[in-house]
Short mmCIF file of C-alpha atoms in Angstrom, two decimals:
data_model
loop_
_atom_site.label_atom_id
_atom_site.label_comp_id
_atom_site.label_asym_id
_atom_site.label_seq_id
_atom_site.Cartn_x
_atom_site.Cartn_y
_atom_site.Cartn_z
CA UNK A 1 0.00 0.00 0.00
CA UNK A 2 1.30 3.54 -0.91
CA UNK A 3 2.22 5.66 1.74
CA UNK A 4 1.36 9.07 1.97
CA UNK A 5 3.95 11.72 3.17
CA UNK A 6 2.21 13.85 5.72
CA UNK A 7 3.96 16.85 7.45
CA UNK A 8 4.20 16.39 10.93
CA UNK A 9 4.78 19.00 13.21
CA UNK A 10 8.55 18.55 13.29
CA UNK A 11 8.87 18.47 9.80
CA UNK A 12 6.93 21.72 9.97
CA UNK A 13 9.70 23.35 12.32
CA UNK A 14 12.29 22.32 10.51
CA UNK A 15 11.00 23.76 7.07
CA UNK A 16 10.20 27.16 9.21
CA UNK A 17 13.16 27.29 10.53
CA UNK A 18 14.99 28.32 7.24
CA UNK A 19 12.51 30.24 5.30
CA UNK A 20 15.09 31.62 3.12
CA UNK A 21 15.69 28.79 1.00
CA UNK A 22 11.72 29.19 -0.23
CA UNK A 23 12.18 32.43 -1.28
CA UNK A 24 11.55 33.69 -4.11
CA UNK A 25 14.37 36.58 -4.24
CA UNK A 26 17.55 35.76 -3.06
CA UNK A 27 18.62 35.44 -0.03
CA UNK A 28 19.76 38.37 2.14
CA UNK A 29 23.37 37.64 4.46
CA UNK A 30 22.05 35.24 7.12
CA UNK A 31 21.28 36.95 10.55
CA UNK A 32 22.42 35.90 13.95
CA UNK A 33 20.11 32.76 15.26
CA UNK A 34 18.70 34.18 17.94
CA UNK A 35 17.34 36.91 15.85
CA UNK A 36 16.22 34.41 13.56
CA UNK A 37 14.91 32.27 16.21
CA UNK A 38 11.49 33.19 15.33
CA UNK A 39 11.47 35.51 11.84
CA UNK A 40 8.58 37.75 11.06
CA UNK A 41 7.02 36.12 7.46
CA UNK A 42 4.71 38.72 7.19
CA UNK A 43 3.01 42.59 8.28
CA UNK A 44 -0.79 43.16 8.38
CA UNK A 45 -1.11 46.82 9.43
CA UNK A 46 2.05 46.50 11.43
CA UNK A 47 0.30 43.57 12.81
CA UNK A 48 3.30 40.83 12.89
CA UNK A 49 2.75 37.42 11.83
CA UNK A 50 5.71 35.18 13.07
CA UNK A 51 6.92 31.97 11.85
CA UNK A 52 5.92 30.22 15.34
CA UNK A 53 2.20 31.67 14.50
CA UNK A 54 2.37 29.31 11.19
CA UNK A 55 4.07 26.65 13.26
CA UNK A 56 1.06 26.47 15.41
CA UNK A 57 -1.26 26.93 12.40
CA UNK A 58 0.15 23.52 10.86
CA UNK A 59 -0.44 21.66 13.85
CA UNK A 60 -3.57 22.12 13.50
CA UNK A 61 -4.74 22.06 9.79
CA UNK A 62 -6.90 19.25 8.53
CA UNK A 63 -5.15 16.27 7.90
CA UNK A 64 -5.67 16.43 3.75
CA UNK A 65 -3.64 20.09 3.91
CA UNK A 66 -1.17 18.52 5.79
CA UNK A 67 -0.13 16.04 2.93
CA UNK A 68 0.50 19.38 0.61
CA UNK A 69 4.04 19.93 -0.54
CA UNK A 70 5.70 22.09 2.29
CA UNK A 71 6.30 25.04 0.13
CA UNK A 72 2.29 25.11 -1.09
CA UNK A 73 1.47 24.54 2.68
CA UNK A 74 3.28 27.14 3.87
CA UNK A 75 2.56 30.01 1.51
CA UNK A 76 -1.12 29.08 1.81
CA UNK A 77 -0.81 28.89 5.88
CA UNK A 78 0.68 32.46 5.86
CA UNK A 79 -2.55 33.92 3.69
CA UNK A 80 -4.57 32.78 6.10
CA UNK A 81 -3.00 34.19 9.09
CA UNK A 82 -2.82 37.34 6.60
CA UNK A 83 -7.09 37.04 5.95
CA UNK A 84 -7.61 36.36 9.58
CA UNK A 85 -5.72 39.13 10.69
CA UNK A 86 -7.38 42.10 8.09
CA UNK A 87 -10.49 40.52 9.30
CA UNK A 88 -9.99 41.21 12.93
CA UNK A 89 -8.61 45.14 11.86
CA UNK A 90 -12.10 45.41 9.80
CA UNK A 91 -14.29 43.94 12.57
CA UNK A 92 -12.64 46.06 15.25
CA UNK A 93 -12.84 49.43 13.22
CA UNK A 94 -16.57 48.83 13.20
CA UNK A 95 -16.63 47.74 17.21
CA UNK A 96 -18.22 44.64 16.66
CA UNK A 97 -16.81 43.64 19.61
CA UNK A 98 -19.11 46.02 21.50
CA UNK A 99 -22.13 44.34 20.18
CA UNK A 100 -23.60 41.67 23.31
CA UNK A 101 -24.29 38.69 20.91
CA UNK A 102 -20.46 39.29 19.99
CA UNK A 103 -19.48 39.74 23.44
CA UNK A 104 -21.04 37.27 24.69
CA UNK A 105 -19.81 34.43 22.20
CA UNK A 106 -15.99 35.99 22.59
CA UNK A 107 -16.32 35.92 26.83
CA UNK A 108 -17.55 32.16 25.71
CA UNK A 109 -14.78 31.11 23.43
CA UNK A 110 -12.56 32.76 26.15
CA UNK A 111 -13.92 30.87 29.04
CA UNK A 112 -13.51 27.41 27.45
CA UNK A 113 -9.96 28.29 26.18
CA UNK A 114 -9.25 28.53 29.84
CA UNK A 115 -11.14 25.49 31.44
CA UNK A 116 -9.22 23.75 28.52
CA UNK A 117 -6.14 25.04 29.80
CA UNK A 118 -6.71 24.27 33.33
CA UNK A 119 -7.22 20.48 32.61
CA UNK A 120 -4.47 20.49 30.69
CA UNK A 121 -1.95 21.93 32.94
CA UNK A 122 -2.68 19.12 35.05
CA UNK A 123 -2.68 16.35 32.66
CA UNK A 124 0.77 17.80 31.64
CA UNK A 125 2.40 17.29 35.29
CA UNK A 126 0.46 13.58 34.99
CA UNK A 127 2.03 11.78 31.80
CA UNK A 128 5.35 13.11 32.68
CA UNK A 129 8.28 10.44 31.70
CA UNK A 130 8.60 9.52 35.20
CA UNK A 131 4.68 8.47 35.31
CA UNK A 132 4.88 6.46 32.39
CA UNK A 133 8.29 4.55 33.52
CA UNK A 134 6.78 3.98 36.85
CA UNK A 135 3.26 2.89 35.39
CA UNK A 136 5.34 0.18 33.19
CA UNK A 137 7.95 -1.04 35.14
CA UNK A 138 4.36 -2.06 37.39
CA UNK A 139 2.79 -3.32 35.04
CA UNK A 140 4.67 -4.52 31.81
CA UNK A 141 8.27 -4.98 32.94
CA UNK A 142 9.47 -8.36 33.54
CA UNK A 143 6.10 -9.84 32.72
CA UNK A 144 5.02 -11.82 30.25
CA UNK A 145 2.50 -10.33 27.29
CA UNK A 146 -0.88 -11.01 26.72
CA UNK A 147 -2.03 -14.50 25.12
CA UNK A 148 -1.88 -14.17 21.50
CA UNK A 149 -3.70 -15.81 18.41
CA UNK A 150 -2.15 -15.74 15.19
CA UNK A 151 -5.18 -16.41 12.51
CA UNK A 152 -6.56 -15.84 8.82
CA UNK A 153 -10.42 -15.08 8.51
CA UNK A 154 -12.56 -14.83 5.23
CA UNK A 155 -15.42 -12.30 5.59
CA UNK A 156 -18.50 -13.00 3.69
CA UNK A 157 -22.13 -10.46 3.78
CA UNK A 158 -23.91 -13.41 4.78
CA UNK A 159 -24.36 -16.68 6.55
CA UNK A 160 -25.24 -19.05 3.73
CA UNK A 161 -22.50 -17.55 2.18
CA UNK A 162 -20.03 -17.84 5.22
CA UNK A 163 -21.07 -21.88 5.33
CA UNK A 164 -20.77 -22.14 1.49
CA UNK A 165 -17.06 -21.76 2.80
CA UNK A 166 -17.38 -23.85 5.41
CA UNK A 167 -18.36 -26.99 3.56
CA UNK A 168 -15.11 -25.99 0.59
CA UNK A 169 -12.69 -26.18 3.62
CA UNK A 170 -14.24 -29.44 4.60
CA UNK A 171 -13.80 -30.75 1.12
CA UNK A 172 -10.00 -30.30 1.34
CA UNK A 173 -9.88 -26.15 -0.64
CA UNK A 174 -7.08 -23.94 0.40
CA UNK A 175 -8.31 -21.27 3.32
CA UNK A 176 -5.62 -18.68 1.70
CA UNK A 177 -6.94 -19.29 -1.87
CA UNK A 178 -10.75 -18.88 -0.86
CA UNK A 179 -9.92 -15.67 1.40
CA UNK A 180 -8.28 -13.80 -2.06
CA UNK A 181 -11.40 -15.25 -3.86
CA UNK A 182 -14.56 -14.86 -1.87
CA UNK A 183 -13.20 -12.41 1.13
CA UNK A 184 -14.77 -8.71 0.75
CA UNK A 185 -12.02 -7.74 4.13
CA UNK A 186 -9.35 -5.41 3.02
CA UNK A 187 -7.05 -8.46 3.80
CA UNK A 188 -8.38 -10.79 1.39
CA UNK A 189 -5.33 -10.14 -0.81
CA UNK A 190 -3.11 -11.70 1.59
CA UNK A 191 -5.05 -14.72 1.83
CA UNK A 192 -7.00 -13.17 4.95
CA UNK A 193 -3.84 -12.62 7.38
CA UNK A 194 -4.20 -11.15 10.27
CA UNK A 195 -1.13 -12.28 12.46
CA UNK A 196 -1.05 -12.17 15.46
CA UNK A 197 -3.50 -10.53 18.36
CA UNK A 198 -4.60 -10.01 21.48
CA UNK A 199 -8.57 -11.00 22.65
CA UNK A 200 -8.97 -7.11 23.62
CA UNK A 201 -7.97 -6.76 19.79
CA UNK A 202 -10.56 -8.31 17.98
CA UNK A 203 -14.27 -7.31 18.69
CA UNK A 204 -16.17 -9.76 21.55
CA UNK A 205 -17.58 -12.37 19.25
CA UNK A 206 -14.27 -12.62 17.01
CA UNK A 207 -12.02 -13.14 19.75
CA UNK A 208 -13.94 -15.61 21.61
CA UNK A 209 -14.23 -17.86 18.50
CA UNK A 210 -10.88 -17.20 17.75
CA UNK A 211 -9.38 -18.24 21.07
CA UNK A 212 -11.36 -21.32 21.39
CA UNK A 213 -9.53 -22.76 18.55
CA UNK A 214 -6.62 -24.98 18.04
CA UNK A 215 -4.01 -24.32 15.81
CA UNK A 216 -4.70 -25.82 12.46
CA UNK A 217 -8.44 -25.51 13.44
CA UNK A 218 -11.01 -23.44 11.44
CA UNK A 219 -14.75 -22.18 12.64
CA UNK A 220 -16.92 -25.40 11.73
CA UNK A 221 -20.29 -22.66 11.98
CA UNK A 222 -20.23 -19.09 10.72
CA UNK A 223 -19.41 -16.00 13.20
CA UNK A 224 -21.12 -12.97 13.17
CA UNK A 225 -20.27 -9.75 14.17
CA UNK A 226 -21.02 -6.09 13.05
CA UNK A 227 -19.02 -6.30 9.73
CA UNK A 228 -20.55 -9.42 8.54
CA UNK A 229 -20.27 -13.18 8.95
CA UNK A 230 -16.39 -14.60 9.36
CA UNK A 231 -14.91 -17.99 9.01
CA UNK A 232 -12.01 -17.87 11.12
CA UNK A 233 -8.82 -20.18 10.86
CA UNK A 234 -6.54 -20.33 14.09
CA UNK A 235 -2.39 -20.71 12.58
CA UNK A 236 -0.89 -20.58 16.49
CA UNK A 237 -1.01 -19.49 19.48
CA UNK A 238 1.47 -17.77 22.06
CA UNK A 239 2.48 -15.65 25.55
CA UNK A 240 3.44 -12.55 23.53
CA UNK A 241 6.78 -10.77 24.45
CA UNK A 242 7.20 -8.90 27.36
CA UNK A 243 6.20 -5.44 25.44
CA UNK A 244 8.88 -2.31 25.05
CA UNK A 245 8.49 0.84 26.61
CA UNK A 246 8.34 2.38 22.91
CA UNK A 247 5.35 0.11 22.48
CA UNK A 248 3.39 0.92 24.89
CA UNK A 249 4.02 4.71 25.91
CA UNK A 250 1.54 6.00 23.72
CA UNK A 251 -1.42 3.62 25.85
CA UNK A 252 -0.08 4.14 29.10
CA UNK A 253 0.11 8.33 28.52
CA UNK A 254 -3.66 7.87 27.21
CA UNK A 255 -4.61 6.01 30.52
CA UNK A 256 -3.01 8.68 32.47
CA UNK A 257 -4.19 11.47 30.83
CA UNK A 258 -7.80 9.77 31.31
CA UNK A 259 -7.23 9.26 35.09
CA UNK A 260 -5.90 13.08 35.36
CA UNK A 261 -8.96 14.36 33.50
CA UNK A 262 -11.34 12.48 35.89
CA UNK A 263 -9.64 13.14 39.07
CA UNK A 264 -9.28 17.07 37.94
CA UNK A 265 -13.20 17.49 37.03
CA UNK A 266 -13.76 15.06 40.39
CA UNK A 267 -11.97 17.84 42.34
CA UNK A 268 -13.31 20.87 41.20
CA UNK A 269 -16.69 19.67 41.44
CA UNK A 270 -16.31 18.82 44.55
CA UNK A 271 -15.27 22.55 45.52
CA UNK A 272 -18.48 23.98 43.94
CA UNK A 273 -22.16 24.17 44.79
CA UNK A 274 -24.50 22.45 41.97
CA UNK A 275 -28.23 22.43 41.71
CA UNK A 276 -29.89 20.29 38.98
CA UNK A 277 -33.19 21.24 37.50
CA UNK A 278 -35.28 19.20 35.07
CA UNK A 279 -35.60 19.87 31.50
CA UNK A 280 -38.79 21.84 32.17
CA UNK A 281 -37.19 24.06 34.85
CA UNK A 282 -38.31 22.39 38.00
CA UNK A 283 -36.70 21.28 40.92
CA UNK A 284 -34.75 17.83 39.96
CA UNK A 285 -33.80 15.45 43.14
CA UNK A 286 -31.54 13.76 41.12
CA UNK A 287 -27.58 14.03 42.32
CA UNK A 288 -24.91 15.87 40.10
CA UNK A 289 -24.01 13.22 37.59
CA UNK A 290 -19.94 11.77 38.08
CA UNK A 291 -17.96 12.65 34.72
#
């Protein structure tokens, strides 16, 4: 499968970090790199627009402008940040920010811009490398990994279909040749592989079929689960590998960053006074509902 080149926020630093070289004139004599630490690109109204400001800008652009050729990205990035900032001169000059619907939806935007900073300041000083080396030398180092299944499936829309199958591979046919055939999974080009997996992989009905299987084994009666009906074929089983830190630092920070939301909503609630009403406006005797 092709792979497509997105630009990730590094690459997006890096590029920034020597604008020169997509200029269009040449270049002046390079300046000292502090000053150039973070360069003005461009000047709305004296208005600066820095190169950190497009930094922050590609961070968070939709994932199909992200895949643009650096040079196209950039240039367009920088007319935005040009647009959005003669929009805000305009809008000022005629004191829409004086109007109350205005005011009221800026005071808004402004309120949850801080709650969201609030949570995340403590979310920060929660997945800190320290948390997540103590969180798996508990609970991943030095123990073994999670049983494992190693299997092929072929994925069929329905159930006569799914024991059509069935009664081939009880004939003798090749479960690799019939997946490429009959399969409508993405996988059916590799014969239906799916290697190996845990049983919190695979969704309830999958795994549990799956797992009850020997190797060499293949589902004798269809399984069915939200994507269609499966015929599943068991290759092996295992203990997986005790996992790496590298593989598992992006779950643990997730679980911790869960936890620290929680706890952080569970304490400030717990510092304020709530009163619940009904939908109709009158007095509710239900408790404040736990996040």
């Amino acid at each position: 499968m092709r792979r497509l080149t997105t630009l990730s926020a590094v690459a997006i630093a890096a590029m920034l970090a020597a604008p020169a070289a997509m200029a269009q004139s040449a270049p002046a004599a390079p300046a000292p790199a502090a000053a150039n630490a973070d360069p003005v690109v461009a000047i709305v109204n004296g208005i600066k627009i820095h190169m950190s400001d497009i930094q922050q800008d590609a961070q968070n652009a939709p994932q199909q402008m992200q895949q643009l050729p650096p040079d196209q990205l950039f240039q367009m990035l920088v007319t935005q940040e040009v647009d959005r900032k003669a929009l805000l001169i305009e809008a000022q000059k005629q004191g829409l920010e004086k109007d109350p619907a205005v005011a009221a939806q800026m005071q808004a935007a402004a309120n949850i811009k801080l709650e969201n900073a609030y949570v995340q300041q403590h979310v920060a000083s929660a997945v800190s490398d320290t948390a997540v080396q103590a969180v798996y030398d508990r609970d991943y180092a030095g123990k073994p990994g999670p049983q494992q299944v190693e299997a092929r499936h072929i994925l069929v829309q329905t159930n006569a279909q799914a024991q059509a199958i069935i009664d081939q591979l009880n004939k003798g046919a090749d479960f690799a040749k019939l997946a490429e055939k009959d399969s409508i999974d993405p996988g059916a080009k590799n014969g239906g592989e799916l290697g190996w997996f845990a049983q919190d992989e695979m969704v309830p009905a999958f795994a549990s079929a799956a797992f009850a299987l020997k190797p060499g084994e293949y589902t004798k009666t269809p399984v069915q689960t939200q994507f269609g009906w499966h015929v599943i074929l068991c290759e092996g089983k295992r203990t997986a590998p005790t996992p790496k830190l590298a593989d598992v630092q992006d779950q643990i920070k997730q679980k911790l960053a869960d936890a620290a939301v929680q706890a952080t909503l569970a304490d400030v609630r717990s510092k304020v006074k709530i009163e619940l009403f009904n939908a109709d406006g009158s007095a509710s005797p239900k408790p404040a509902p736990a996040q």
